[in-house]
Coordinates of C-alpha atoms and ligand atoms in Angstrom, one line a residue:
X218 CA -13.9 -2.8 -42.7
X219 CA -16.8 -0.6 -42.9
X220 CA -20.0 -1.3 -41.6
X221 CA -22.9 0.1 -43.8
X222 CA -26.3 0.5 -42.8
X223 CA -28.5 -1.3 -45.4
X224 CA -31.5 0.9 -44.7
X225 CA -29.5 4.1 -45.8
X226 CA -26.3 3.6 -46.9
X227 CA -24.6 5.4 -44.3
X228 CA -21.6 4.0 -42.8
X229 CA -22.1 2.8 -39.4
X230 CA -19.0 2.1 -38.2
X231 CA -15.4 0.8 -39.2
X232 CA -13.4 -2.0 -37.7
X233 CA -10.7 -3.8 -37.9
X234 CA -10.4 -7.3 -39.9
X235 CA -8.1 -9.5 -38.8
X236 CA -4.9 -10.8 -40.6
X237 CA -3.1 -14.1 -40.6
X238 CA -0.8 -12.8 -37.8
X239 CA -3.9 -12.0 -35.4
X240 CA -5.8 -14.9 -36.5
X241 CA -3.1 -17.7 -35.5
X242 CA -2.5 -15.5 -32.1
X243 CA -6.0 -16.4 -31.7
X244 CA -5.8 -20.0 -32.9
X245 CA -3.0 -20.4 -30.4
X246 CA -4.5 -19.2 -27.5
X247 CA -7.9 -21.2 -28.2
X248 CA -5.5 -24.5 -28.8
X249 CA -4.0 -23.9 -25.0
X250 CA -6.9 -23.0 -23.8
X251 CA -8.8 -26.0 -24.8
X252 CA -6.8 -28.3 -22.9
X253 CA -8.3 -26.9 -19.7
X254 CA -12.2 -25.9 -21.0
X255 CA -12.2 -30.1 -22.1
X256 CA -11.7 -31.6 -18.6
X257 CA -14.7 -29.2 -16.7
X258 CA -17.7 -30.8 -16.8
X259 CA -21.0 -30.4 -18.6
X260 CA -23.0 -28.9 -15.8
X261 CA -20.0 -26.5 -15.2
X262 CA -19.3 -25.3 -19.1
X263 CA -23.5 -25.0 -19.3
X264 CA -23.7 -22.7 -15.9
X265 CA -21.4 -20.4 -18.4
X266 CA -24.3 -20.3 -21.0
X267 CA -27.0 -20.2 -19.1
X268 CA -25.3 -17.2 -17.5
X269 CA -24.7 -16.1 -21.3
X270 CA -28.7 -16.4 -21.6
X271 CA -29.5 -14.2 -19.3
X272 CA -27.1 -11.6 -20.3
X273 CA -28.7 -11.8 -24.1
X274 CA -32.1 -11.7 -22.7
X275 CA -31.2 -8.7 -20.1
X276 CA -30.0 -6.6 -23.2
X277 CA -32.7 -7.4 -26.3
X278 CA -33.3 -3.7 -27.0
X279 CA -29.7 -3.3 -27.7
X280 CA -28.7 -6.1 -29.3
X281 CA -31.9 -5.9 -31.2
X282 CA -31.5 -2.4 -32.5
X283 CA -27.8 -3.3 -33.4
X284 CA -29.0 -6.7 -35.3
X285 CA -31.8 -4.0 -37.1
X286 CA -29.0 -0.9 -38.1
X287 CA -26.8 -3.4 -39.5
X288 CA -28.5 -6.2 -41.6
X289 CA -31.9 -4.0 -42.0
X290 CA -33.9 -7.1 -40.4
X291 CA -37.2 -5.4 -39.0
X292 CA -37.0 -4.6 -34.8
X293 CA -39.6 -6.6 -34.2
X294 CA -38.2 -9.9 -35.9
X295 CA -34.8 -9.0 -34.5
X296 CA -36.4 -9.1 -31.0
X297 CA -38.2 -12.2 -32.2
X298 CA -34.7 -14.1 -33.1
X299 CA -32.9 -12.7 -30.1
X300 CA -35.5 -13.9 -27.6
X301 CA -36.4 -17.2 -30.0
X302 CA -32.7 -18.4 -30.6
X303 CA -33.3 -18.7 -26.3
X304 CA -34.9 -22.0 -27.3
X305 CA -31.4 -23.7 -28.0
X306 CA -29.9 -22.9 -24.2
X307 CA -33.0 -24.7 -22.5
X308 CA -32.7 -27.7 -25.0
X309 CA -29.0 -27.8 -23.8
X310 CA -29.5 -27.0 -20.2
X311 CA -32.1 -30.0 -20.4
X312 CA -30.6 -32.4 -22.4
X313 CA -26.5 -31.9 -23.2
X314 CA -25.7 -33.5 -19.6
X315 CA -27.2 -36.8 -20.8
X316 CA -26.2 -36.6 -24.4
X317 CA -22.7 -36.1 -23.4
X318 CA -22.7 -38.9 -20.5
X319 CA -19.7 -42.0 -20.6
X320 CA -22.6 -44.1 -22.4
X321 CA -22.3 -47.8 -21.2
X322 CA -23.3 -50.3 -23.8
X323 CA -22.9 -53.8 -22.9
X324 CA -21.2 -55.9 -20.4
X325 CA -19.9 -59.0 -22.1
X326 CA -18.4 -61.8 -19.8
X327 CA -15.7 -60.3 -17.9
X328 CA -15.8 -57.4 -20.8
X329 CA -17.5 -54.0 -20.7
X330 CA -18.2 -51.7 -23.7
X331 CA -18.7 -48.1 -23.5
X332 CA -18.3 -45.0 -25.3
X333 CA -17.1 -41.6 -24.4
X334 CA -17.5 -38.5 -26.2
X335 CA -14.3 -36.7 -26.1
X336 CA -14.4 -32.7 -28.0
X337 CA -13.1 -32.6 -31.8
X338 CA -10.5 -29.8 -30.3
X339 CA -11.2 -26.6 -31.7
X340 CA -13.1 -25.6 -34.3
X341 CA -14.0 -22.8 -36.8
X342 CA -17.3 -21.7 -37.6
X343 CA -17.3 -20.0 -40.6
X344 CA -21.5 -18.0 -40.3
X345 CA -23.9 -16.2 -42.1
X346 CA -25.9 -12.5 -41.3
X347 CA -29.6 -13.5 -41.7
X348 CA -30.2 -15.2 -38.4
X349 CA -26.7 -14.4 -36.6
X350 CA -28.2 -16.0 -33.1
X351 CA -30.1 -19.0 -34.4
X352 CA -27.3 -20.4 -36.8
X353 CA -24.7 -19.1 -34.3
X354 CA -26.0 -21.0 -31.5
X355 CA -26.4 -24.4 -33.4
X356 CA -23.1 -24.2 -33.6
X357 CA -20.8 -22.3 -31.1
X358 CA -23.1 -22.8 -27.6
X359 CA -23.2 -26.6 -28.9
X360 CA -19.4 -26.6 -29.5
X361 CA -18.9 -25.1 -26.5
X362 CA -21.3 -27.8 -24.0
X363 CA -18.9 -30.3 -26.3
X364 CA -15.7 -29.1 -24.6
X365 CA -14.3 -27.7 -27.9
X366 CA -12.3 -24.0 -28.4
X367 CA -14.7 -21.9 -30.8
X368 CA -12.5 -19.2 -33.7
X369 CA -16.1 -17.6 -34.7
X370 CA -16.7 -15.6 -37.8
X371 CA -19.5 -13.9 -38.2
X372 CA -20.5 -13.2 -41.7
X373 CA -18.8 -9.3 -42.5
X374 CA -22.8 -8.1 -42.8
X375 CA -23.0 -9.2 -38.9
X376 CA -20.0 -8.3 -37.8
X377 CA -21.2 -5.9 -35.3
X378 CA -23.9 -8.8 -33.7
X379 CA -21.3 -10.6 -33.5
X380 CA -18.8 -8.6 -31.7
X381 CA -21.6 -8.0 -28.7
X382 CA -22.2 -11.5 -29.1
X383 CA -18.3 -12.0 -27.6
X384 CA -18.6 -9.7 -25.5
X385 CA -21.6 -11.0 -23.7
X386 CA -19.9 -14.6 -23.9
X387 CA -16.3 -12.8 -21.6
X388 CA -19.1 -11.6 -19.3
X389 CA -20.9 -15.0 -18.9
X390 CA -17.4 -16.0 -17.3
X391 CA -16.3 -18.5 -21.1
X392 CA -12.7 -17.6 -21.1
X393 CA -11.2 -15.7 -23.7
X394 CA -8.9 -18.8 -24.6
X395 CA -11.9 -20.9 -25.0
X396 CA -13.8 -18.5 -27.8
X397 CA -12.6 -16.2 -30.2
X398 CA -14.1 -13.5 -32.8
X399 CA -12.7 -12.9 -35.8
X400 CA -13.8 -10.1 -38.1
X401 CA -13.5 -10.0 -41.9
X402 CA -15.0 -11.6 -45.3
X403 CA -13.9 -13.8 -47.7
X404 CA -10.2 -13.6 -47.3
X405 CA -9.9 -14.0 -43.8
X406 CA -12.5 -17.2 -44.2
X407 CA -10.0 -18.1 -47.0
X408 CA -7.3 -17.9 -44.0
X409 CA -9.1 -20.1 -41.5
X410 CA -9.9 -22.7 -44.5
X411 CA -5.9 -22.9 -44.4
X412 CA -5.1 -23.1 -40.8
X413 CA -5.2 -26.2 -38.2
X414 CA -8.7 -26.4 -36.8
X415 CA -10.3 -29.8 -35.5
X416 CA -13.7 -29.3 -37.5
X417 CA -15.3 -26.5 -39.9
X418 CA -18.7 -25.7 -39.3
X419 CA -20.6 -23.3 -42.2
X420 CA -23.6 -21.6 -42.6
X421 CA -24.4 -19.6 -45.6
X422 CA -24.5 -20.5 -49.6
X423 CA -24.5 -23.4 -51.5
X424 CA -21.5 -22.0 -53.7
X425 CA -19.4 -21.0 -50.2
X426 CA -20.2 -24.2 -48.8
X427 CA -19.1 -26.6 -51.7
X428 CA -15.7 -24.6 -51.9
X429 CA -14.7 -24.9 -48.4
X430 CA -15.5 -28.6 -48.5
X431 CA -12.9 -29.0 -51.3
X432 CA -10.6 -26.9 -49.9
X433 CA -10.3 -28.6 -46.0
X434 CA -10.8 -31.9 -47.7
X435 CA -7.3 -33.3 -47.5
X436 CA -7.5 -32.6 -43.2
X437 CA -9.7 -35.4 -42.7
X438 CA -11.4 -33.2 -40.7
X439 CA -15.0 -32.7 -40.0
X440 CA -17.0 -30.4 -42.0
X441 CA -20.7 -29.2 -41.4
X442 CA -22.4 -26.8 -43.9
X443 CA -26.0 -25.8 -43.4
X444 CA -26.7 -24.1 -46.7
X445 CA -29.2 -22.3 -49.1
X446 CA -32.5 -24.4 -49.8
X447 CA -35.6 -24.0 -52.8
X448 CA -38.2 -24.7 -50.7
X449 CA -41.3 -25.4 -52.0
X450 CA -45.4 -25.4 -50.7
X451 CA -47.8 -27.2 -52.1
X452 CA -51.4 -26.1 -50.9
X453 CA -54.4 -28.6 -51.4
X454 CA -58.1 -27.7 -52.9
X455 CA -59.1 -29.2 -49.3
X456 CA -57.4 -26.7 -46.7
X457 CA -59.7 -26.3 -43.9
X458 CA -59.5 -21.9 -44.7
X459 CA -58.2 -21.0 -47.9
X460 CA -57.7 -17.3 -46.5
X461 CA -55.4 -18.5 -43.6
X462 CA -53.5 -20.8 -45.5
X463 CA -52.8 -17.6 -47.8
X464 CA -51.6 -15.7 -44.7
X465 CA -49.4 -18.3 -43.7
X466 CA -48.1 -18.9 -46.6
X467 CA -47.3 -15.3 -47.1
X468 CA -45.4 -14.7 -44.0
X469 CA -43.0 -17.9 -44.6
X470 CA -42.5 -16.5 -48.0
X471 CA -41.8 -12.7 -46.9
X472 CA -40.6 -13.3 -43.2
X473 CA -37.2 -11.2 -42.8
X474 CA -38.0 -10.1 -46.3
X475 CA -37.6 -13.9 -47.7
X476 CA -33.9 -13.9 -46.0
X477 CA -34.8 -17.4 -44.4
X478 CA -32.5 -20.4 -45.5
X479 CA -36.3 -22.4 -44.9
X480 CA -37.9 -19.4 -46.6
X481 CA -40.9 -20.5 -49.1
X482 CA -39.7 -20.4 -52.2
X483 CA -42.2 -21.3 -54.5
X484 CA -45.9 -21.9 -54.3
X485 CA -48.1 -24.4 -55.7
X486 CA -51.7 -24.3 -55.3
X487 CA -54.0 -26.7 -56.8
X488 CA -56.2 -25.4 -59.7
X489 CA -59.0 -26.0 -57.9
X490 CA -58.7 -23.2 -55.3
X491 CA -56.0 -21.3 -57.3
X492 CA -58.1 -17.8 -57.6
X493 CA -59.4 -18.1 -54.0
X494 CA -56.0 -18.4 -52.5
X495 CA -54.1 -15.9 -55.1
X496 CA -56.2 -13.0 -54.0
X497 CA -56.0 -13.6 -50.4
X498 CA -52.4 -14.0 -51.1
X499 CA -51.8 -10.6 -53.0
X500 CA -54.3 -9.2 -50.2
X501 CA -52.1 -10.0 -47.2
X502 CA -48.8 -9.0 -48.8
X503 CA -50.1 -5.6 -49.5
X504 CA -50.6 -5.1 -46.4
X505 CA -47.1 -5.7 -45.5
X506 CA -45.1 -2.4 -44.4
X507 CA -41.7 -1.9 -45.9
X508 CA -39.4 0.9 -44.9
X509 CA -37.2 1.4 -41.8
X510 CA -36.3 -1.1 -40.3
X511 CA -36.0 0.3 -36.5
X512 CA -40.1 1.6 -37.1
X513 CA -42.1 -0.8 -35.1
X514 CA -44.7 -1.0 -38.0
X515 CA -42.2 -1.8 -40.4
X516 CA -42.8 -5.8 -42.0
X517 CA -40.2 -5.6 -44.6
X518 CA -36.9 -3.9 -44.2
X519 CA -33.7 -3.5 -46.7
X520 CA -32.2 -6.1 -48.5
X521 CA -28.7 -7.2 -46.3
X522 CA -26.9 -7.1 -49.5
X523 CA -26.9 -4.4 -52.2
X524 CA -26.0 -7.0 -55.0
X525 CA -29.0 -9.1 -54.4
X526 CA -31.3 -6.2 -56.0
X527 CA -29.8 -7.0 -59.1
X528 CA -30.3 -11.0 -58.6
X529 CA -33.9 -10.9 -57.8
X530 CA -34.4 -8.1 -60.7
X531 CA -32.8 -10.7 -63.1
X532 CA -35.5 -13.3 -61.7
X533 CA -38.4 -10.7 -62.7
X534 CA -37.3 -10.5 -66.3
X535 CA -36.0 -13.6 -67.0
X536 CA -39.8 -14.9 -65.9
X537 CA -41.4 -12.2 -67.5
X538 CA -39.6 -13.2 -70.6
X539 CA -40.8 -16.6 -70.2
X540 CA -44.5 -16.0 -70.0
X541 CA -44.8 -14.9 -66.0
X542 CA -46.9 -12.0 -64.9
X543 CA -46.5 -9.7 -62.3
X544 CA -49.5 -10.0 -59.6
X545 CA -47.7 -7.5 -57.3
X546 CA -44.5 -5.2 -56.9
X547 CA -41.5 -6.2 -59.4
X548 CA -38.9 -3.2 -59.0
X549 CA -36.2 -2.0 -56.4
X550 CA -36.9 1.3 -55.2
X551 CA -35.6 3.7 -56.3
X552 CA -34.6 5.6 -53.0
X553 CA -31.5 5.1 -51.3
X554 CA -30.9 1.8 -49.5
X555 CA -31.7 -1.7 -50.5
X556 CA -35.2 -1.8 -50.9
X557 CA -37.0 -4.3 -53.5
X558 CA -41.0 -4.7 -53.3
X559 CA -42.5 -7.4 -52.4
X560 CA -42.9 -9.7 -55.4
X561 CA -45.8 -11.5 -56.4
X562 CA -45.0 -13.6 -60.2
X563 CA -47.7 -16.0 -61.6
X564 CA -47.9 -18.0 -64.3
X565 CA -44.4 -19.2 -63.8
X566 CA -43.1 -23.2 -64.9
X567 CA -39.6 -24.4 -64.1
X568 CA -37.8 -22.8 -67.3
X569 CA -37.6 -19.8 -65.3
X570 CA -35.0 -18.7 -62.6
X571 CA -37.6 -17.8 -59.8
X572 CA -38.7 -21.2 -59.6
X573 CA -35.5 -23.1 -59.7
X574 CA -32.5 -20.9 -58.1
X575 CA -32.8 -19.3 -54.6
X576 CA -34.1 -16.2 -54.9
X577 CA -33.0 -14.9 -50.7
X578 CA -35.4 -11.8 -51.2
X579 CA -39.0 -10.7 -51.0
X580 CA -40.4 -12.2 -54.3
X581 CA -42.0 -15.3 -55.1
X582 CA -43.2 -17.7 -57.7
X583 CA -46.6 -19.1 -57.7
X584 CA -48.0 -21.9 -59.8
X585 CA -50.9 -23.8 -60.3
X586 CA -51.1 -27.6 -60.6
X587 CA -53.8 -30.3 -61.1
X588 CA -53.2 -33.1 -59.1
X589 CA -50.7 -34.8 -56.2
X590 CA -48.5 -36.1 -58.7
X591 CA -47.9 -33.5 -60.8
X592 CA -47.1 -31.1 -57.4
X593 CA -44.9 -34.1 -56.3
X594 CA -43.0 -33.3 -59.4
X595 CA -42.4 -30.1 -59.2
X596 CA -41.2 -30.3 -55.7
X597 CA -39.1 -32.5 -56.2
X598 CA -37.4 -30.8 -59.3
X599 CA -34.8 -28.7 -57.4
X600 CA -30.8 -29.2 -56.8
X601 CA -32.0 -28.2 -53.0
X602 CA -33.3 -30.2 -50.6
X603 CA -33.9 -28.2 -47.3
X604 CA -37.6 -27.9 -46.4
X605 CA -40.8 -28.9 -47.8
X606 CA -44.8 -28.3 -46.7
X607 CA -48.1 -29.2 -47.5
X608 CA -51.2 -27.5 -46.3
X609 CA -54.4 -30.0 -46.6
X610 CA -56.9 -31.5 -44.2
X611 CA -56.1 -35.3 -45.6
X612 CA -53.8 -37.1 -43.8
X613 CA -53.1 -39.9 -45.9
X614 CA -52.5 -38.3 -48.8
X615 CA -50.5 -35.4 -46.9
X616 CA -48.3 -38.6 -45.6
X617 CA -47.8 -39.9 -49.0
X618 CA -46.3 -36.6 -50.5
X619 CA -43.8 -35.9 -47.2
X620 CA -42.8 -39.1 -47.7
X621 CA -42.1 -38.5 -51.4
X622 CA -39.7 -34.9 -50.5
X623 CA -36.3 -35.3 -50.3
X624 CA -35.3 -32.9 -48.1
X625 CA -34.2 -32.5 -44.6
X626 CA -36.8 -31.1 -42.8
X627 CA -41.1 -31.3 -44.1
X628 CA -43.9 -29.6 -42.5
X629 CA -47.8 -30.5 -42.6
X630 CA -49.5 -27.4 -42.4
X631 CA -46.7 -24.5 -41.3
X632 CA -43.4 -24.0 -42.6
X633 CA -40.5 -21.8 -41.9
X634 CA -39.9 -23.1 -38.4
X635 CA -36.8 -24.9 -36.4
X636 CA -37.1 -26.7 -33.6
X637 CA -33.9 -27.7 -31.4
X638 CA -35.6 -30.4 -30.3
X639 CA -35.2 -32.3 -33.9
X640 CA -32.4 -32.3 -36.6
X641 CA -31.7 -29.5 -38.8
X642 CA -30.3 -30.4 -41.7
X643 CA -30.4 -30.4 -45.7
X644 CA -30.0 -32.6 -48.2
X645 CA -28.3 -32.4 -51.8
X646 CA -27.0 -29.3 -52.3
X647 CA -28.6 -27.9 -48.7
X648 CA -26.4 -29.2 -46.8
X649 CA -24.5 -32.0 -45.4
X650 CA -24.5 -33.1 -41.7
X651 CA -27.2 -31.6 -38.8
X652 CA -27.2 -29.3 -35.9
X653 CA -29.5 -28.9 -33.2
X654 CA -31.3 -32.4 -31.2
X655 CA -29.0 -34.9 -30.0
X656 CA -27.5 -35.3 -33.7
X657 CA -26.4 -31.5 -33.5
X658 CA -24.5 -32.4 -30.3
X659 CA -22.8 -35.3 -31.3
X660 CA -21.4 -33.2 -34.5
X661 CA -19.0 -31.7 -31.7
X662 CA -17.6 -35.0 -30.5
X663 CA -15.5 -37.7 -31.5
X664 CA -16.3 -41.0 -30.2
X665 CA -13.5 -42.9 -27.8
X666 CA -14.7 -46.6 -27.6
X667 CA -13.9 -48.5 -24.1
X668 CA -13.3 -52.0 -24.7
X669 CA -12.4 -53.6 -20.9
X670 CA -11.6 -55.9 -18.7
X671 CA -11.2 -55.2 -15.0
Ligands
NAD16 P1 -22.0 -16.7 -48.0 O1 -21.7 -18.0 -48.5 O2 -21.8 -15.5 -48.9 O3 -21.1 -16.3 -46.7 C1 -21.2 -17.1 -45.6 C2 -19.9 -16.9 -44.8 O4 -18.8 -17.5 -45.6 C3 -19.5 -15.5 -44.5 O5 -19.0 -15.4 -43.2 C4 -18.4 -15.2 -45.5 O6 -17.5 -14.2 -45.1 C5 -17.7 -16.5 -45.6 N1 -17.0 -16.8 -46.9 C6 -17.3 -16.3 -48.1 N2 -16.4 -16.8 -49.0 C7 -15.5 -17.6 -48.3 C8 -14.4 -18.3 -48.7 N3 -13.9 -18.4 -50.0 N4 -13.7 -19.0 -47.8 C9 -14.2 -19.0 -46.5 N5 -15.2 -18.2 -46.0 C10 -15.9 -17.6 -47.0 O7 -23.5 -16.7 -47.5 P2 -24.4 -15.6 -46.8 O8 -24.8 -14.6 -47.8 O9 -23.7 -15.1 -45.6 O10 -25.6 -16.4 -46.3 C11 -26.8 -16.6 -47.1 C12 -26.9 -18.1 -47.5 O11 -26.9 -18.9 -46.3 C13 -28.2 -18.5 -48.1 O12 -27.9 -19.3 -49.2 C14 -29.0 -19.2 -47.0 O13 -30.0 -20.0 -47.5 C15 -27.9 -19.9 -46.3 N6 -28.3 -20.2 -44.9 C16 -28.5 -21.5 -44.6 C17 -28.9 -21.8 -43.3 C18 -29.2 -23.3 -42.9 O14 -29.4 -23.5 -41.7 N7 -29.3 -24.2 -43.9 C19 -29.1 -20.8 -42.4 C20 -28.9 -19.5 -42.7 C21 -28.4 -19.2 -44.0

């Protein structure tokens, strides 16, 4: 398989994918190896990751300029993730010892209840190339603390991430039977859809996502997907700094160069403060620097993938067609490598693409809109359901609109974040089940109840 750099073109490397002979050698091995990784305890299988933690954090420049050559995420955000996704290890050093605890629940009589969470087995974990670390971790270091065997495949534009991902887990001390790589795209996902794991666990797109949950179906097996999301931001005439809110709202729309599964989507400002906050807007994202994405200065690198130039030049049109302007950008360079401007459209309404499918790139709809109701609405008229924010002093009303979202995750005046201290999860066609908090950790277990009588 050949690893191509984003930024250029070039290939960076070739490696081998693996086939369904390597792929059930591994399953094997993770299957025997289980048996022993199950009966350590917590504290011992987290003194692995912690160790794992360190290693990571000893070696950001590397893994950061690897994550930057091969996805074309800008140095300084791939140092940001790398050192950020650090965030899950505490939570887990902190909390998975408790979580994970034989839970007594009652004594009853002579009877006494309990639970135990016992591992699913081994899983796969079927991941995406945008945040390799973050999404990785919610799944594999939580797997892991669980007691399960990990097959792990990265997505084939993260490949090399996370091969030095595996290799930094061997040096931590988690056995090689305990956590396995496996290199490849589509077909060899198609292969681990049809072998014997305990549990799937996906990141990526909504399309993706819905097939392997029809395909593993008949298992009666768990399945996790964390998937693509629409989300929207609604920003109120009574934001305490209309110039800040524009600036925040411009780097959770062009963070990563909109790669974000919680990226904004789509904007709506009421009418009320519309200009203000559009010329702020188009002021901050002009300042943003695309080009290499190993340049320190750089904001906005390549696209990951080549064929999303054509998806988000399909958005332009079809809006332009319908009535939208261009405030900024609009085109794909036309140098080598996957570049795309950032993308300012106004004047949009929900006939058109941008503001309905996920766009996954630097471009972004923005709309105006005359009261609550009508930006309720709007935000609500989406097949996703992943994030939504608000920005606006007034509590009560703020209150009333979060309540109204139905997604997994909503945010009063910042967006774009994850915290492991809370759910992560996404709703309609977002997602279905959570990582990170104590929910994320009970997706790697399978309760054992203890009815007895001594
Ligand atoms: P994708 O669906 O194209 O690929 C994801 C993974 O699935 C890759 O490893 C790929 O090789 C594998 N795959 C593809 N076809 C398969 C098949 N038929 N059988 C088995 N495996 C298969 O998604 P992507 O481009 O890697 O990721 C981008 C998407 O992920 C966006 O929609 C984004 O919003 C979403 N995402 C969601 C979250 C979240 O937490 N909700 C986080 C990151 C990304």
């Amino acid at each position: 398989m050949k690893i191509i750099n984003p930024a250029t073109g070039n290939i960076i490397e070739e490696i081998s994918e693996d086939t369904i002979k390597t792929l059930a050698d591994k399953l094997n091995l993770l299957k025997t190896g289980q048996q022993s990784w199950k009966v350590k305890t917590v504290e011992e299988r987290l003194d692995k990751i912690e160790k794992f933690g360190e290693i990571i954090q000893g070696d950001v420049e590397e893994l950061a300029l690897i994550l930057s050559t091969e996805t074309g995420k800008p140095i300084q955000q791939a140092r940001n993730e790398i050192k950020g996704a650090h965030n899950r290890i505490d939570h887990l050093m902190l909390n998975a010892p408790k979580w994970l605890a034989h839970e007594k629940v009652i004594q009853e009589g002579n009877t006494l209840e309990s639970i135990e969470y016992e591992p699913l087995g081994v899983i796969a974990n079927i991941s995406a190339w945008n945040y390799p670390y973050n999404v990785g971790y919610n799944v594999f270091l939580y797997a892991l603390t669980a007691g399960n065997g990990v097959l792990y495949k990265p997505s084939e534009y993260s490949s090399l991430t996370g091969k030095a991902i595996t290799k930094r887990l061997y040096q931590a001390g988690i056995p090689e039977n305990i956590f396995q790589c496996s290199i490849g795209g589509r077909e060899v996902g198609q292969l681990i859809l049809e072998m014997d794991f305990d549990g799937y666990f996906f990141t990526g797109s909504y399309s993706t996502g819905k097939y392997i949950a029809r395909e593993v179906a008949h298992k009666l097996v768990p399945v996790q997907l964390e998937l693509g999301g629409k989300d929207p931001l609604y920003v109120m005439e009574d934001v305490p700094d209309i110039k800040k809110a524009a600036i925040n709202a411009a780097e959770g729309s062009f963070y990563n160069a909109g790669q974000s599964c919680c990226a904004i989507e789509r904007i709506y400002v009421s009418e009320k403060i519309y200009e203000s906050f559009l010329q702020y807007f188009i002021e901050e994202v002009s300042t943003y620097r695309l080009g290499d994405p190993t340049d320190e200065n750089t904001f906005i690198g390549p696209l990951t993938r080549p064929q999303q130039l054509t998806a988000l030049s399909d958005q332009v049109k079809d809006a332009q067609s319908k009535g939208a302007s261009i405030a900024l950008g609009g085109h794909p360079l036309k140098n080598s490598g996957n570049y795309f401007e950032p993308t300012i459209v106004v004047n949009t309404n929900h006939s058109m693409k941008i503001m309905k499918d996920e766009s996954f790139g630097p471009i972004i709809g923005i709309q105006k809109v005359s009261s609550d109701e009508e930006a309720i609405e709007l935000m609500l008229d989406t097949d996703y359901g992943l994030t939504s924010a608000v920005f606006g002093s007034d509590e009560e009303r703020v209150d009333i609109i979060l309540k109204a979202m139905n997604s997994g995750t909503v945010y009063w005046n910042c967006c774009d974040r994850v915290s492991p201290n809370i759910p992560w999860s996404g709703r309609k066609n977002s997602g279905l089940g959570s990582t990170l908090s104590t929910q994320g950790i009970r997706a790697f277990v399978q309760p054992k109840s203890y009815q007895m009588r001594p």
